[in-house]
PDB file of C-alpha atoms in Angstrom:
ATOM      1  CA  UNK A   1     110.697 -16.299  13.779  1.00  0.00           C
ATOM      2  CA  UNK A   2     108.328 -13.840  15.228  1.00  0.00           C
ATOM      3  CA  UNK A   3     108.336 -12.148  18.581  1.00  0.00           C
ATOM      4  CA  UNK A   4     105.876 -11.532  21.052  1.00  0.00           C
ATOM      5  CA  UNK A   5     102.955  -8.971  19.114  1.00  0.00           C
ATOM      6  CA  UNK A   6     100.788  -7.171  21.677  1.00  0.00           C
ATOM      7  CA  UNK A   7      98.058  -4.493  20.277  1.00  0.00           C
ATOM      8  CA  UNK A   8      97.563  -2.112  20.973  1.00  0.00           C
ATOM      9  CA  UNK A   9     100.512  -0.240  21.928  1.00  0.00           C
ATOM     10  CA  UNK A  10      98.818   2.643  22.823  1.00  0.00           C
ATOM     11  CA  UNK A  11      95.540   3.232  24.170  1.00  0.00           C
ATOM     12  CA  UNK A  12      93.634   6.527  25.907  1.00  0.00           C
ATOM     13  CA  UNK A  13      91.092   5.068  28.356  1.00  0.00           C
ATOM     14  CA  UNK A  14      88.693   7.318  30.890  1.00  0.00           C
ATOM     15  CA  UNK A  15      87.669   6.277  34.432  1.00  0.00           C
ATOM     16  CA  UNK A  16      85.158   3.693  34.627  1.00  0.00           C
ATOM     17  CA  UNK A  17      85.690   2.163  31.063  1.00  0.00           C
ATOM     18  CA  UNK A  18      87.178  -1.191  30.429  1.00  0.00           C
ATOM     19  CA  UNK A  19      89.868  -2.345  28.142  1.00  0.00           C
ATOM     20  CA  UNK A  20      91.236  -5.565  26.565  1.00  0.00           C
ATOM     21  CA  UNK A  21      94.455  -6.294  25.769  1.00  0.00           C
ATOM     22  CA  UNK A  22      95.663  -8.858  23.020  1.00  0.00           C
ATOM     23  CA  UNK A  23      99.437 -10.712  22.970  1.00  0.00           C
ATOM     24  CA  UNK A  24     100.379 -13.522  20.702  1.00  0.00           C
ATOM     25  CA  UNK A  25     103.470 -15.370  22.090  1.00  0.00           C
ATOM     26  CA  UNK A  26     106.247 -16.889  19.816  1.00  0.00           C
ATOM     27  CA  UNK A  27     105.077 -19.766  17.177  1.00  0.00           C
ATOM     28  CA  UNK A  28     105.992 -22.924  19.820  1.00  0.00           C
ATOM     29  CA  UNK A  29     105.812 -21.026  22.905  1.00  0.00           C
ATOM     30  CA  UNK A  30     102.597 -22.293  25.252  1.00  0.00           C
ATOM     31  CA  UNK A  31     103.011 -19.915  28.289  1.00  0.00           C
ATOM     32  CA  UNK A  32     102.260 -16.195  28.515  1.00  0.00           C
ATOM     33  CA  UNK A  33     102.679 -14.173  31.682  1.00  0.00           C
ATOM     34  CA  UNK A  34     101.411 -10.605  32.078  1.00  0.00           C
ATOM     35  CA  UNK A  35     103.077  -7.526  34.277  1.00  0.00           C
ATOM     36  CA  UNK A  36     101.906  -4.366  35.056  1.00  0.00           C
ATOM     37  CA  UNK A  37     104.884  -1.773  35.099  1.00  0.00           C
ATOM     38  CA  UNK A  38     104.769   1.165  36.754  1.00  0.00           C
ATOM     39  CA  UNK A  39     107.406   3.981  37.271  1.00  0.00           C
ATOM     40  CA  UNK A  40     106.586   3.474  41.028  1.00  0.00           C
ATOM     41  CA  UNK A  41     106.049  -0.193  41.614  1.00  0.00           C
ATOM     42  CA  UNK A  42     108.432  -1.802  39.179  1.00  0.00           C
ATOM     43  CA  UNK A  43     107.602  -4.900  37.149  1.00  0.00           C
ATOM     44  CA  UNK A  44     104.343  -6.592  38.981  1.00  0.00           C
ATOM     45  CA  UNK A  45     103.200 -10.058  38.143  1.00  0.00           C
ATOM     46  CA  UNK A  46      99.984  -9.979  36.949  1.00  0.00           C
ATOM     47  CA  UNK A  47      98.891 -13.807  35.661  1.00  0.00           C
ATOM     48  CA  UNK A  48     100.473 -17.155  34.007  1.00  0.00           C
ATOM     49  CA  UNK A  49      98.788 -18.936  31.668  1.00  0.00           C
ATOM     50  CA  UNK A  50      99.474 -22.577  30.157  1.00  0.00           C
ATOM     51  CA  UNK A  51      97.307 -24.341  27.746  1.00  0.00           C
ATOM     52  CA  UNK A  52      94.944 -21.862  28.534  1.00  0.00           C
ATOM     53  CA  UNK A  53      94.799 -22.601  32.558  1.00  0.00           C
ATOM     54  CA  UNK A  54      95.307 -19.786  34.962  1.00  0.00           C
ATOM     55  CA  UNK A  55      98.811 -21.304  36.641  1.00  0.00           C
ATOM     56  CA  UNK A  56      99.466 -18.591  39.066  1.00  0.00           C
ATOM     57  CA  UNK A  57      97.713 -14.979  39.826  1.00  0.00           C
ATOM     58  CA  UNK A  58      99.547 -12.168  41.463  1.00  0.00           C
ATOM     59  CA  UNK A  59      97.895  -9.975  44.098  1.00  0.00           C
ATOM     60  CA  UNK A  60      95.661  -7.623  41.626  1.00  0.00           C
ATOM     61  CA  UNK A  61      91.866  -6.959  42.136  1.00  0.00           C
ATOM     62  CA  UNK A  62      89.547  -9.102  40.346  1.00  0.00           C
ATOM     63  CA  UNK A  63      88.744  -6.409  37.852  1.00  0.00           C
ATOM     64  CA  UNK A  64      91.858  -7.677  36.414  1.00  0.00           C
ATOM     65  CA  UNK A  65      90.980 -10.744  34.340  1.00  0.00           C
ATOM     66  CA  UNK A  66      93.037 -12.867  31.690  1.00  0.00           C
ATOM     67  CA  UNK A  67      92.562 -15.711  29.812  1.00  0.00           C
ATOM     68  CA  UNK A  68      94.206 -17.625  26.760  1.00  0.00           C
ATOM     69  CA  UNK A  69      93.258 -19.297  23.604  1.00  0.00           C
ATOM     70  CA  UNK A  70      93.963 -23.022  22.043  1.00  0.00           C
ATOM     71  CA  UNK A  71      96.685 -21.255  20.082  1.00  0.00           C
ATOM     72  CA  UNK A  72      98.142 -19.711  23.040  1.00  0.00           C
ATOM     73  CA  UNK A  73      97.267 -16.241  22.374  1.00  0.00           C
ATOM     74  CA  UNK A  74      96.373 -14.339  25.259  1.00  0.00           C
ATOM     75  CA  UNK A  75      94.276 -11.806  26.664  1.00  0.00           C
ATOM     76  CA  UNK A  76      93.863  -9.387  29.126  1.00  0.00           C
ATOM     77  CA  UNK A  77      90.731  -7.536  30.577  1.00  0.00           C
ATOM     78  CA  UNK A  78      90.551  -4.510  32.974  1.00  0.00           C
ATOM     79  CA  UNK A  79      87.429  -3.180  33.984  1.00  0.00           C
ATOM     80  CA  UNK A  80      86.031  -0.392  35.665  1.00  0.00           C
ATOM     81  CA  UNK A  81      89.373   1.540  35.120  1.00  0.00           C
ATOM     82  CA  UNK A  82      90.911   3.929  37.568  1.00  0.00           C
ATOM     83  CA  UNK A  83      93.293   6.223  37.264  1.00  0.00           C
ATOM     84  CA  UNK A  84      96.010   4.164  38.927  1.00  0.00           C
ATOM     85  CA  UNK A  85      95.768   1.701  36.283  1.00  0.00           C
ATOM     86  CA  UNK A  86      97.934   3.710  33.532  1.00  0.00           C
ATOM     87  CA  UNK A  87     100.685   1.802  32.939  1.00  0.00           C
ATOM     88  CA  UNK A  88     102.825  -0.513  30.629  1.00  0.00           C
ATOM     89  CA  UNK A  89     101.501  -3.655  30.113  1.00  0.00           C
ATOM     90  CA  UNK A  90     103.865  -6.458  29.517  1.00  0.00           C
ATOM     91  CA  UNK A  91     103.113  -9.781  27.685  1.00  0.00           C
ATOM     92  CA  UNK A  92     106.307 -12.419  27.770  1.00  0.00           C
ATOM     93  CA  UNK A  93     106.299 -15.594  26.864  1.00  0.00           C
ATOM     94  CA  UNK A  94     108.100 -19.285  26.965  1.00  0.00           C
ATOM     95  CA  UNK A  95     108.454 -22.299  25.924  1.00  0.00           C
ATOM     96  CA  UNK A  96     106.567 -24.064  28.898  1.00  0.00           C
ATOM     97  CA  UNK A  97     106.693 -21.807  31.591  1.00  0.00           C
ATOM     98  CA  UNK A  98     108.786 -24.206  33.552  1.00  0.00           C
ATOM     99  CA  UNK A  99     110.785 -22.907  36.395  1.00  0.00           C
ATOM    100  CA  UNK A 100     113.993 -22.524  34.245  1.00  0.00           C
ATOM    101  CA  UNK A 101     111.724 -20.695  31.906  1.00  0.00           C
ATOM    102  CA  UNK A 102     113.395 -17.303  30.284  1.00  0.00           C
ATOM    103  CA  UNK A 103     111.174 -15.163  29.127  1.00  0.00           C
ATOM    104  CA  UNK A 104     110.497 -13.155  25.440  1.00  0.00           C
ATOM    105  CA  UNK A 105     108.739 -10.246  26.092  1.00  0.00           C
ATOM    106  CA  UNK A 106     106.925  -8.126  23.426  1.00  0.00           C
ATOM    107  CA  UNK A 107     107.150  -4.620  23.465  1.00  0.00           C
ATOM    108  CA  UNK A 108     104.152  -3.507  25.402  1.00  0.00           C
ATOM    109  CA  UNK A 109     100.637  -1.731  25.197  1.00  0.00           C
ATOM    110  CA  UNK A 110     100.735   1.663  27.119  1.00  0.00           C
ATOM    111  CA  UNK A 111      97.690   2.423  28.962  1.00  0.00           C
ATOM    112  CA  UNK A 112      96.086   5.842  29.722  1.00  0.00           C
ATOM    113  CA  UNK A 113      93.544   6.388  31.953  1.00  0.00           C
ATOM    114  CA  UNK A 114      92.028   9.600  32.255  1.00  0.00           C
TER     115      UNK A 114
ATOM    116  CA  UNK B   1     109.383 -15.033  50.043  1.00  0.00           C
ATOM    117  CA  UNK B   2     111.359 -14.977  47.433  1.00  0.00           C
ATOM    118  CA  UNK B   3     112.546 -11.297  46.421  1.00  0.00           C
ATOM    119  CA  UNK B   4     115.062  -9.688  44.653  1.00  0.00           C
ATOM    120  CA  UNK B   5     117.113  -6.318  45.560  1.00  0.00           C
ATOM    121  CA  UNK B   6     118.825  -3.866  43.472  1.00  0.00           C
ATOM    122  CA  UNK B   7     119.967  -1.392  45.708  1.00  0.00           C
ATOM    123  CA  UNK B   8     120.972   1.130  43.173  1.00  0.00           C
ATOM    124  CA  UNK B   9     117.943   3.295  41.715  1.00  0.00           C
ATOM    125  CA  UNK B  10     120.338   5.052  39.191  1.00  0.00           C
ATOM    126  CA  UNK B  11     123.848   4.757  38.104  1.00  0.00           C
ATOM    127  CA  UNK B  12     125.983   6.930  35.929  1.00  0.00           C
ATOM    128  CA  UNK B  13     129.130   6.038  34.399  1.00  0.00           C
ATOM    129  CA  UNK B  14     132.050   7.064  31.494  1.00  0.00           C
ATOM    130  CA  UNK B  15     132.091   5.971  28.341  1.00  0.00           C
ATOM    131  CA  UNK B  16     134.442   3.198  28.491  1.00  0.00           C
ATOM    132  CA  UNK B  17     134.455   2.660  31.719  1.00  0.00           C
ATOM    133  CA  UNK B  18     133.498  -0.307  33.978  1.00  0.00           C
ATOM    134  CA  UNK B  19     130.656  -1.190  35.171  1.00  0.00           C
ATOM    135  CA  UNK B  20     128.997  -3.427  38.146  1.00  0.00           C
ATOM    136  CA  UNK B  21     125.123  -3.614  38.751  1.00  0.00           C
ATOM    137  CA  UNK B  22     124.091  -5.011  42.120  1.00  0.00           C
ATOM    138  CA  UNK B  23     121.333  -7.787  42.659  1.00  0.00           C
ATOM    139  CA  UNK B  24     120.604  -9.784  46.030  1.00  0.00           C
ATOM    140  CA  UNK B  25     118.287 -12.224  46.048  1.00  0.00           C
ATOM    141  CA  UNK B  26     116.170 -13.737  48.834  1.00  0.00           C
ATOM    142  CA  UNK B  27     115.573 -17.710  48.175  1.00  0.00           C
ATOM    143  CA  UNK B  28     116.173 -20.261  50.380  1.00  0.00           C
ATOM    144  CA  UNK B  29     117.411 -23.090  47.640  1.00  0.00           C
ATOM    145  CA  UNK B  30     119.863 -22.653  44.407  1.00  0.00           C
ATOM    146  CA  UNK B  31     118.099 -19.838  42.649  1.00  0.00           C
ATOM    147  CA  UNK B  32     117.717 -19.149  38.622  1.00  0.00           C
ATOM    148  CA  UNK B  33     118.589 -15.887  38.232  1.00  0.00           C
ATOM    149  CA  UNK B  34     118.597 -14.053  34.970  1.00  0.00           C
ATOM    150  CA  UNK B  35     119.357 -10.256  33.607  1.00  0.00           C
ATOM    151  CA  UNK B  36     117.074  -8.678  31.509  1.00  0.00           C
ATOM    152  CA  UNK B  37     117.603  -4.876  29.903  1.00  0.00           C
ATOM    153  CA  UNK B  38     115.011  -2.622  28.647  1.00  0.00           C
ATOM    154  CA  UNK B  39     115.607   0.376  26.192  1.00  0.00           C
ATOM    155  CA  UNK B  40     113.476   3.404  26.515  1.00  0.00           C
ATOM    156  CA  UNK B  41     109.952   2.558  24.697  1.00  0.00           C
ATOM    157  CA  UNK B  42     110.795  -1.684  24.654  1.00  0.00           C
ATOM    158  CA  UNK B  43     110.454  -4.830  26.362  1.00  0.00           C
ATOM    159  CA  UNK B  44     112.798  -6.671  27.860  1.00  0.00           C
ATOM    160  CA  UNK B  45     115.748  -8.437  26.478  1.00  0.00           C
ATOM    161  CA  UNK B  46     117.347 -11.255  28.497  1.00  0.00           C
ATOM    162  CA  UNK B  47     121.317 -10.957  28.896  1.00  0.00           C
ATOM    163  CA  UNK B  48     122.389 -13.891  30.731  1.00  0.00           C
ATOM    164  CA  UNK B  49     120.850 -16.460  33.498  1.00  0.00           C
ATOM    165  CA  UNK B  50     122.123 -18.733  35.438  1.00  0.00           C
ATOM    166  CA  UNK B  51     120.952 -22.099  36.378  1.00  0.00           C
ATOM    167  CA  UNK B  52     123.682 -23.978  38.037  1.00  0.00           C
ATOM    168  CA  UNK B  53     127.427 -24.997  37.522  1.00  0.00           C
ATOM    169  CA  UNK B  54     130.147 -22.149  36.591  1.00  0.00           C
ATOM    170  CA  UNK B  55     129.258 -19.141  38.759  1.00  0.00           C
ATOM    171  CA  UNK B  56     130.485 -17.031  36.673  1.00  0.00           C
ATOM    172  CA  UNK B  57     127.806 -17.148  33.632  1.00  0.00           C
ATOM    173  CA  UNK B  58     128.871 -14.620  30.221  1.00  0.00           C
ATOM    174  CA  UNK B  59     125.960 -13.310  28.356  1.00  0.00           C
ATOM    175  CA  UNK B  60     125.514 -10.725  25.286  1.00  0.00           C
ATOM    176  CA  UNK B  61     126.826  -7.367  24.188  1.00  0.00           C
ATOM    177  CA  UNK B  62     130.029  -8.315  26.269  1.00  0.00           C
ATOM    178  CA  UNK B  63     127.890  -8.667  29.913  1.00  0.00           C
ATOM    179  CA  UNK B  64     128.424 -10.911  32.589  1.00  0.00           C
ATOM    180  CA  UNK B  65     127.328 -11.692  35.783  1.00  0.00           C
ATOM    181  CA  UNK B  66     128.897 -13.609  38.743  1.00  0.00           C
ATOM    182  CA  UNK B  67     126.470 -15.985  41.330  1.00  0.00           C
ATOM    183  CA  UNK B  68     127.932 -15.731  44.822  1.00  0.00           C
ATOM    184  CA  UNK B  69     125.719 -18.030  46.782  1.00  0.00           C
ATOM    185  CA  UNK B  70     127.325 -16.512  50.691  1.00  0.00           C
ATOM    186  CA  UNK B  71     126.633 -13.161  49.524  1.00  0.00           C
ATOM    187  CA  UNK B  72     123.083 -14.138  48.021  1.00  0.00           C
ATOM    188  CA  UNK B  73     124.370 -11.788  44.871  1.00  0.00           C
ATOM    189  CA  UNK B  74     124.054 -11.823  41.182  1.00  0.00           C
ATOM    190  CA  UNK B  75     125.906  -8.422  40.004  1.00  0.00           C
ATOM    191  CA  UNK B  76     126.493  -7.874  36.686  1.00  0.00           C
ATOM    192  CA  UNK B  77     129.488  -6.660  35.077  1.00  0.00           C
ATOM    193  CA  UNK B  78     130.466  -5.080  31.928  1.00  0.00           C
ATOM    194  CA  UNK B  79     134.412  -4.205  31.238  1.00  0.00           C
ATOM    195  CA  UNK B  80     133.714  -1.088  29.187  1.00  0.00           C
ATOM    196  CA  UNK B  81     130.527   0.465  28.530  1.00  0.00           C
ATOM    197  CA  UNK B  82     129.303   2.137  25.306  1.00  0.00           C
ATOM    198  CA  UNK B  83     126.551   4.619  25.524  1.00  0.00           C
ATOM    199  CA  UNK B  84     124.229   2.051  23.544  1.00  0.00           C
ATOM    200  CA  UNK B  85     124.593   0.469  27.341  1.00  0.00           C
ATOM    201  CA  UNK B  86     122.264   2.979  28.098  1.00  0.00           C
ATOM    202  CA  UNK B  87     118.674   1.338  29.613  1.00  0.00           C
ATOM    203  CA  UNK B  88     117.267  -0.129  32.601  1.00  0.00           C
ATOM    204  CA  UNK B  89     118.437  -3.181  34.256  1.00  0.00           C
ATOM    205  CA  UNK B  90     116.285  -5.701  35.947  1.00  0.00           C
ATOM    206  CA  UNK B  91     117.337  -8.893  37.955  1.00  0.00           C
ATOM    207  CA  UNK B  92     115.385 -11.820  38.069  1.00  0.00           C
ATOM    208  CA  UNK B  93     114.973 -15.199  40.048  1.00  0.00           C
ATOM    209  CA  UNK B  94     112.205 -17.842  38.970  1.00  0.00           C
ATOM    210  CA  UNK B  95     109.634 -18.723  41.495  1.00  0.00           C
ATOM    211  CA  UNK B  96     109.882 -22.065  41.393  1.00  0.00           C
ATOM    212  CA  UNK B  97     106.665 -24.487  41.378  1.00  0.00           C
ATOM    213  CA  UNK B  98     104.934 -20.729  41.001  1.00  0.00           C
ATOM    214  CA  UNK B  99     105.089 -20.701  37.807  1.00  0.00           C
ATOM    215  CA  UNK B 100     106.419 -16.750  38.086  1.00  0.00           C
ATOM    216  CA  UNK B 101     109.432 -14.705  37.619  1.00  0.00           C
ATOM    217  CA  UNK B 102     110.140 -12.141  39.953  1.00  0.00           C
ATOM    218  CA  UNK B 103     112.044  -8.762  39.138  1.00  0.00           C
ATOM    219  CA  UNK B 104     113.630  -6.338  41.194  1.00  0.00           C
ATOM    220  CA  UNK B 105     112.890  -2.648  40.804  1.00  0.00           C
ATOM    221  CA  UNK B 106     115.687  -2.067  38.257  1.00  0.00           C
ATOM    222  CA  UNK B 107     118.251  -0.166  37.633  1.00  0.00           C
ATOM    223  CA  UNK B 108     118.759   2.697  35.252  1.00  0.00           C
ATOM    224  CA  UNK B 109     122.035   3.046  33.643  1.00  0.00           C
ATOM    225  CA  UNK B 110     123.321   6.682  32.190  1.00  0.00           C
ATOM    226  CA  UNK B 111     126.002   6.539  29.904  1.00  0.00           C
ATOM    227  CA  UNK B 112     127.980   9.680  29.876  1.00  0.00           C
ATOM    228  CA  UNK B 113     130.772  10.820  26.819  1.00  0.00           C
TER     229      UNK B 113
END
């Protein structure tokens, strides 16, 4: 079956702009989490979604915004971009989200901001 | 908090050789712990996890880790690495009733012939 999709994979942003980021989790799966990875600050939990409720936030600004769909795609917003916000963003997903929960994580969309 | 700890930034090893990753967690009841590995340009792949029983937990491409609850520790072990081996490492323990999974800063594995 499928994997995680997220588009883009690569993106060129400038200051100020926003951006929107799109996952689709595995056929079955109804909870998507979001990082932010960074070659300085390591994989950081962005937001959990499940049956498109916000379960749990991580400690981003509010310009970072997600939400999810009836068919459990996701997405993520950033606005007002700074520079600190190039990055790898990671979509993963599971079954339920459950605390025994692995997680499948697509292959990432690569921000740039200039 | 919960946390997890890999106190190696970068580790080179043989071709063939062995190989032991390090991971202490922070968690104050019976942790799930997982591996994942990420190739250059990918996400990540999960290698093992452990949830509870045999503390010594085998997972794929011939890894395994061992849960040592005194020592807080979930290192990883591989009896002869092939320079496919080469990625990042990250260890993992599930927030639990947070609905989160938290990594450590990883650990980047050179392979050298």
């Amino acid at each position: 079956k499928a994997g995680v999709t997220q588009t883009p994979r690569y993106l060129i942003k400038t200051r100020g702009q926003q951006v929107t980021l799109s996952c689709s989790p595995i056929s079955g799966h109804r909870s998507v989490s979001w990082y932010q990875q960074t070659p300085g600050q390591g994989l950081q939990f962005l937001f959990e979604y499940f049956s498109e409720t916000q379960r749990n936030k991580g400690n981003f600004p509010g310009r970072f915004s997600g939400r999810q769909f009836s068919n459990s795609r996701s997405e993520m917003n950033v606005s007002t971009l700074e520079l600190g916000d190039s990055a790898l963003y990671l979509c993963a997903s599971s079954v339920s989200g459950r605390d025994t929960g692995e997680l499948f994580f697509g292959e990432g969309s690569r921000l740039t901001v200039l | 908090a919960q946390s997890v700890t890999q106190p190696d930034i970068h580790i080179t090893v043989s071709e063939g050789a062995s190989l032991e990753l390090r991971c202490n967690y922070s968690y104050g009841a019976t942790p799930y712990l997982f591996w994942y590995v990420q190739s250059p340009g990918q996400g990540l792949q999960l290698l093992l996890k452990y949830f509870s029983g045999d503390t010594l937990v085998q997972g794929i491409k011939g890894f395994e880790a061992e849960f040592k609850r005194s020592q807080s520790s979930f290192n990883l072990r591989k009896p002869s690495v092939h320079w496919s081996d080469a990625a990042e490492y990250f260890c993992a323990v599930v927030h639990t009733g947070g609905f989160k999974t938290i990594f450590g800063a990883g650990t980047r594995l050179f392979v050298k012939a």
